[in-house]
Amino acid sequence: MTDRRSLGRDFGWLWAAYGVSTFGTRLAFDALPLIAVLVLHAGATEVALLAASGLAVGALVAVPLGAWVEVRRKRPVMVVADLLRCAALLSIPAAFALGGLGLGQLLVVSVVVAAADITFMAASGAYLKSLVPREDLLVANGRFEATMWTATALGPPLGGLAVGVFGPVTTVLADAVSYLLSALGIRAIGGKERQQTSPAAPSGLRMSDLPAGWRHLLTHPTLRPLFLNTILVNALIMAPAPLLAVLMLGHLGFTPWQYGLAFAVPCLGGLLGSRLSRRLVARHGRHRVLLVFGTLRACWPVGLAFVGPGTSGLALVMVVEFGLITCVAIYNPVLATTRLDRTPPDRITRTLSAWTVTSRTTTAAMTALWGLLAALTGPRTAIALAGALLLATPLLLPRHEPAAHHSAPDGTPDTTSR
């Protein structure tokens, strides 16, 4: 079901680094909200504001880094981002051991990790395009997607078990170590990094460079609707996530391992979807896959409003998440490939930074808003509203692919009109 041809040793190291850090992150699934609820006894509003503030401030910190990273070698930037995330996360078990852990520190850590995440993602996207031939980008993105969902299937239940046996900060420590291993893996990539910027590219950060990524996204006929749709969909999926954690762990009495299991088993759908993605593109083309599965992924989350206690409630979460994740896993590699293919090499980092910063700030604002809404109406009503609004988001998807950007049946872009 997948293309097993080799993409080279250097890609293998990058893939391995991604795999180990992704597994660490999934092992620590919702670690900061869990610590806030289980250790600091925070409520729905506090947990939502913690998640929102970390995303928003982290995104603002990352805004000027996009243009700066554009003209730097990407591998050192990725290594530094990994090491920053490692150091920030290590501070949590240290403070917990000393009895000084508080919501303020969780906020600072979430900000540092969020800013480093955005910087790493922007640099790694540009580095991937320089590392892998254009015709293999969908294969590479499909492998990353499959790895992510495999890690998500295994990580949360193991993390929940580790929290139950060893304590609430165990998974944070494991996540920190995974970033250290990722940094070592990226350092192991050999060869000289190819420079992707044009000869006229600025040698330093200029404020006038910052809007370039947004300008490219908002003026491109293919990327603009995909950008707007994805930003809104991600925000409406993620904003109720802290509320669902409070509902399941608090009101409905699920244990941490049950909570992790509820989101881990459905990730088998992610593995299935990532394997199907390339075949579906080969048969139907990129545009149709993006339209169909971009629509289907919006239809599932409203079901989470009906979760109840016990086995039936756990089963409902698994069914809803399985459907959602399968659609997302088909959609995401195609979206990522389209985004890279439609962006000039000397603008990739700023474009990815703009995309990620917008996504994080929008999700932060929506998360804060949904936390306040939950305080007024209850978590279940807020979750239902997010699901209902998601049903309208397919209206933002492009109905017709612009003539200048048609893809061949196998998903390879037609470059004759460029």
XYZ file of C-alpha atoms in Angstrom:
418
model
C 0.000 0.000 0.000
C 2.998 2.310 0.305
C 5.942 3.194 -1.908
C 8.928 1.542 -0.226
C 11.711 2.955 -2.400
C 14.627 4.513 -0.564
C 14.809 8.289 -0.259
C 18.439 8.195 0.831
C 20.510 8.040 4.007
C 20.058 11.702 4.896
C 16.290 11.444 4.688
C 16.556 8.318 6.853
C 18.241 10.317 9.625
C 15.670 13.092 9.340
C 12.849 10.551 9.454
C 14.388 8.823 12.480
C 14.771 12.151 14.303
C 11.163 13.009 13.527
C 10.032 9.575 14.693
C 11.734 9.676 18.088
C 10.618 13.234 18.891
C 7.079 12.520 17.724
C 6.877 9.418 19.891
C 8.100 11.419 22.878
C 5.504 14.103 22.231
C 2.682 11.567 21.864
C 3.846 9.761 24.993
C 3.361 13.109 26.741
C -0.072 13.581 25.139
C -1.811 16.565 26.814
C 0.852 16.432 29.553
C 0.552 20.073 30.621
C -3.280 20.028 30.888
C -3.046 16.704 32.740
C -0.530 18.151 35.204
C -2.692 21.245 35.618
C -5.780 19.114 36.373
C -4.220 16.290 38.405
C -1.447 18.157 40.285
C -2.567 21.783 40.444
C -6.327 21.046 40.455
C -7.045 23.618 37.737
C -10.540 24.039 36.297
C -11.762 24.222 32.693
C -11.170 27.964 32.339
C -7.624 27.785 33.760
C -6.689 24.833 31.562
C -8.096 26.526 28.440
C -6.295 29.795 29.210
C -3.044 27.912 29.845
C -3.291 26.240 26.437
C -4.339 29.469 24.703
C -1.686 31.681 26.288
C 1.144 29.298 25.476
C 0.096 29.078 21.830
C -0.485 32.814 21.408
C 2.674 34.102 23.086
C 4.779 31.365 21.508
C 3.456 32.335 18.077
C 4.181 36.025 18.660
C 7.724 35.191 19.742
C 8.165 33.129 16.575
C 6.905 35.846 14.172
C 10.277 37.603 13.601
C 12.098 34.270 13.398
C 10.596 33.302 10.041
C 12.547 35.820 7.959
C 15.659 35.262 10.092
C 15.547 31.493 9.561
C 14.962 31.950 5.815
C 18.567 33.077 5.288
C 20.169 30.660 7.773
C 21.220 27.045 7.344
C 18.245 25.009 8.453
C 19.919 22.087 10.228
C 21.555 24.166 13.006
C 18.261 25.975 13.560
C 16.460 22.630 13.937
C 19.072 21.360 16.398
C 18.829 24.511 18.540
C 15.016 24.316 18.525
C 15.187 20.702 19.738
C 17.630 21.598 22.515
C 15.460 24.530 23.662
C 12.427 22.269 23.902
C 14.449 19.711 25.828
C 15.681 22.278 28.366
C 12.256 23.857 28.860
C 10.558 20.520 29.479
C 13.272 19.328 31.870
C 12.439 22.272 34.144
C 9.027 20.751 34.937
C 10.175 17.516 36.648
C 12.909 19.527 38.395
C 10.372 21.994 39.829
C 7.972 19.172 40.719
C 10.709 17.337 42.636
C 11.478 20.534 44.569
C 7.810 21.241 45.304
C 7.769 24.508 43.370
C 5.695 23.671 40.289
C 2.943 26.165 39.439
C 0.734 27.329 36.589
C 3.144 30.192 35.852
C 5.967 27.799 35.049
C 3.693 25.639 32.899
C 2.827 28.777 30.940
C 6.486 29.733 30.420
C 7.338 26.205 29.268
C 4.385 26.134 26.871
C 5.500 29.458 25.362
C 9.094 28.304 24.812
C 7.983 24.971 23.358
C 5.407 26.639 21.083
C 7.951 29.153 19.707
C 10.522 26.397 19.153
C 7.881 24.206 17.506
C 7.022 26.891 14.953
C 10.665 27.618 14.208
C 11.495 23.923 13.831
C 8.525 23.241 11.558
C 9.362 26.158 9.267
C 13.025 25.177 9.007
C 12.301 21.461 8.557
C 9.814 22.073 5.744
C 12.387 24.070 3.788
C 15.083 21.506 4.578
C 12.885 18.627 3.386
C 12.339 20.322 0.018
C 16.111 20.649 -0.402
C 16.709 17.051 0.687
C 14.099 15.162 -1.338
C 13.401 15.348 -5.098
C 10.175 17.101 -5.970
C 8.523 13.929 -7.267
C 9.160 12.219 -3.908
C 7.673 14.918 -1.653
C 4.324 13.144 -1.338
C 6.095 9.892 -0.448
C 8.172 11.672 2.218
C 5.174 13.507 3.681
C 3.194 10.259 3.691
C 5.942 8.571 5.710
C 5.986 11.414 8.212
C 2.202 11.200 8.507
C 2.284 7.414 9.029
C 5.007 7.813 11.667
C 3.024 10.491 13.469
C -0.120 8.355 13.688
C 1.817 5.237 14.683
C 3.392 7.217 17.517
C 0.002 8.624 18.454
C -1.494 5.137 18.586
C 1.243 3.843 20.890
C 2.190 6.931 22.894
C -0.940 8.072 24.801
C -1.867 4.698 26.379
C 1.757 4.056 27.340
C 1.970 7.612 28.646
C -1.231 7.193 30.650
C 0.133 3.978 32.127
C 3.446 5.680 32.951
C 1.618 8.552 34.664
C -0.387 6.074 36.735
C 2.681 4.052 37.777
C 5.496 6.605 38.000
C 3.771 9.940 38.517
C 2.391 12.870 36.494
C 5.664 14.339 35.184
C 7.185 11.094 33.906
C 6.062 11.622 30.324
C 7.366 15.194 30.288
C 10.822 13.857 31.146
C 10.567 11.290 28.344
C 9.491 14.004 25.903
C 12.530 16.112 26.854
C 14.858 13.176 26.204
C 13.206 12.563 22.822
C 14.090 16.105 21.702
C 17.696 15.532 22.713
C 17.783 12.342 20.622
C 16.174 14.195 17.725
C 18.886 16.856 17.860
C 21.554 14.145 17.738
C 19.835 12.516 14.758
C 19.695 15.767 12.801
C 23.356 16.413 13.598
C 24.156 13.006 12.093
C 22.865 14.025 8.655
C 25.892 14.327 6.412
C 26.761 16.505 3.463
C 26.688 20.221 2.903
C 23.302 21.864 3.174
C 22.115 23.419 -0.055
C 21.348 27.128 0.122
C 17.780 27.806 -1.034
C 17.676 31.558 -0.908
C 18.242 33.634 -4.004
C 21.473 35.644 -4.430
C 19.482 38.791 -3.693
C 18.134 37.440 -0.416
C 18.816 39.667 2.602
C 21.653 38.621 4.872
C 19.847 39.730 7.996
C 16.374 40.152 9.417
C 14.319 42.978 7.971
C 10.852 43.829 9.262
C 9.683 44.310 5.679
C 10.370 40.593 5.070
C 7.887 39.412 7.678
C 4.631 39.781 5.674
C 6.043 37.919 2.654
C 4.711 34.566 3.823
C 1.206 35.888 4.473
C 1.230 37.767 1.167
C 2.109 34.584 -0.721
C -0.614 32.574 1.037
C -3.349 35.175 0.628
C -2.671 35.941 -3.036
C -2.110 32.388 -4.288
C -5.324 31.013 -5.876
C -4.730 27.454 -4.652
C -3.186 28.101 -1.241
C -5.532 30.871 -0.055
C -8.710 28.751 0.354
C -6.708 25.817 1.724
C -5.009 28.135 4.217
C -8.250 29.725 5.455
C -10.058 26.398 5.685
C -7.230 24.612 7.501
C -6.722 27.416 10.017
C -10.400 27.431 10.971
C -10.791 23.649 11.029
C -7.712 23.158 13.208
C -8.865 25.846 15.627
C -12.355 24.364 15.967
C -10.911 20.884 16.526
C -8.281 21.983 19.037
C -10.199 24.646 20.992
C -12.512 22.140 22.742
C -9.659 19.685 23.470
C -8.905 21.017 27.000
C -12.636 21.000 27.720
C -12.901 17.383 26.633
C -10.003 16.544 28.972
C -11.808 18.232 31.871
C -15.095 16.532 30.946
C -13.596 13.053 30.668
C -11.069 13.189 33.519
C -13.238 15.232 35.859
C -16.987 15.048 35.301
C -17.108 11.555 33.744
C -14.415 9.988 35.938
C -12.176 8.394 33.298
C -8.656 7.508 34.429
C -5.554 8.877 32.622
C -4.887 5.547 30.911
C -8.489 5.349 29.684
C -8.240 8.910 28.405
C -5.034 8.063 26.556
C -6.541 4.851 25.172
C -9.564 6.744 23.836
C -7.292 8.796 21.581
C -4.676 6.133 20.856
C -6.736 3.311 19.332
C -8.328 5.598 16.695
C -4.848 6.515 15.485
C -4.817 3.218 13.622
C -7.086 5.137 11.265
C -4.282 7.654 10.849
C -1.889 4.906 9.831
C -4.476 3.597 7.352
C -5.183 7.058 5.951
C -1.539 7.966 5.458
C -1.019 4.721 3.538
C -4.030 5.370 1.320
C -3.176 8.995 0.582
C -0.787 8.451 -2.337
C -3.028 5.832 -3.972
C -6.039 8.119 -3.793
C -4.069 11.001 -5.329
C -2.829 8.728 -8.119
C -6.395 7.700 -8.928
C -8.346 10.906 -8.364
C -5.826 13.785 -8.336
C -4.823 16.136 -5.541
C -7.707 18.559 -5.855
C -10.460 15.975 -5.498
C -8.733 14.306 -2.528
C -8.377 17.673 -0.780
C -12.023 18.564 -1.444
C -13.571 15.224 -0.443
C -11.510 14.468 2.637
C -11.332 18.130 3.639
C -15.129 17.968 3.793
C -15.370 14.594 5.533
C -12.938 15.567 8.316
C -15.337 18.317 9.431
C -18.266 15.935 9.956
C -17.025 13.929 12.951
C -16.207 16.137 15.990
C -19.831 17.102 16.776
C -20.261 13.534 18.044
C -17.941 14.243 20.990
C -20.683 16.338 22.588
C -22.574 13.120 23.337
C -19.822 11.288 25.244
C -20.989 9.675 28.451
C -19.415 7.642 31.257
C -18.314 4.055 31.077
C -17.535 1.738 28.187
C -20.112 3.224 25.825
C -18.671 6.704 26.280
C -15.161 5.434 25.642
C -16.354 3.607 22.517
C -18.080 6.738 21.199
C -14.894 8.796 21.522
C -12.941 6.075 19.723
C -15.407 5.868 16.812
C -15.545 9.643 16.343
C -11.783 10.013 16.575
C -11.191 7.086 14.199
C -13.321 8.703 11.498
C -11.769 12.124 12.033
C -8.187 10.877 12.110
C -8.544 8.692 9.017
C -9.786 11.653 6.977
C -7.122 13.972 8.397
C -4.350 11.453 7.652
C -5.399 11.265 4.009
C -5.758 15.053 3.737
C -2.611 16.245 5.511
C 0.165 14.754 3.321
C -1.593 16.035 0.202
C -1.965 19.485 1.767
C 1.683 19.559 2.894
C 2.906 18.505 -0.549
C 0.709 21.050 -2.319
C 1.937 23.788 0.012
C 5.602 23.004 -0.653
C 5.072 22.580 -4.380
C 3.245 25.908 -4.724
C 5.863 27.913 -2.788
C 9.158 29.176 -4.279
C 12.285 27.812 -2.545
C 13.370 31.255 -1.304
C 10.027 31.827 0.444
C 9.309 28.456 2.047
C 10.431 29.251 5.601
C 8.489 32.512 5.796
C 5.408 30.891 4.258
C 5.477 27.960 6.680
C 6.105 30.351 9.563
C 3.142 32.490 8.512
C 0.934 29.412 8.229
C 1.960 28.028 11.611
C 1.863 31.358 13.445
C -1.623 32.066 12.102
C -2.760 28.581 13.048
C -1.359 28.812 16.573
C -2.712 32.309 17.280
C -6.144 31.463 15.889
C -6.247 28.257 17.918
C -5.103 30.179 20.999
C -7.835 32.789 20.614
C -10.482 30.124 20.016
C -9.243 28.040 22.950
C -9.478 31.023 25.293
C -12.926 31.888 23.942
C -14.129 28.310 24.334
C -12.786 28.225 27.898
C -14.910 31.257 28.748
C -17.854 29.734 26.917
C -17.462 26.527 28.930
C -17.500 28.557 32.149
C -20.869 29.989 31.121
C -22.538 26.978 29.503
C -20.529 23.921 30.568
C -17.906 21.896 28.671
C -20.413 19.730 26.804
C -22.298 22.661 25.266
C -19.052 24.343 24.199
C -17.859 21.109 22.558
C -21.180 20.799 20.709
C -20.961 24.361 19.384
C -17.458 23.789 17.997
C -18.658 20.632 16.249
C -21.653 22.417 14.753
C -19.507 25.258 13.402
C -17.110 22.758 11.840
C -19.927 21.505 9.620
C -19.835 24.831 7.739
C -16.071 24.907 7.103
C -16.127 22.874 3.841
C -17.632 25.987 2.218
C -14.125 27.503 2.359
C -12.512 24.702 0.337
C -11.680 25.452 -3.320
C -14.408 24.028 -5.573
C -12.324 24.206 -8.737
C -8.576 23.996 -9.158
C -7.195 26.990 -11.099
C -6.293 26.043 -14.666
C -2.665 27.081 -14.153
C -2.201 24.640 -11.301
C -3.728 21.356 -12.501
C -2.131 18.143 -11.284
C -1.479 15.079 -13.328
C -3.499 11.963 -12.415
C -0.610 10.629 -10.353
C -0.546 13.773 -8.263
C 2.576 15.219 -9.912
C 2.008 18.907 -10.680
C 1.729 19.974 -14.290
C 4.493 22.516 -14.762
C 3.764 23.395 -18.377
C 1.967 26.574 -17.405
C 4.632 27.855 -15.032
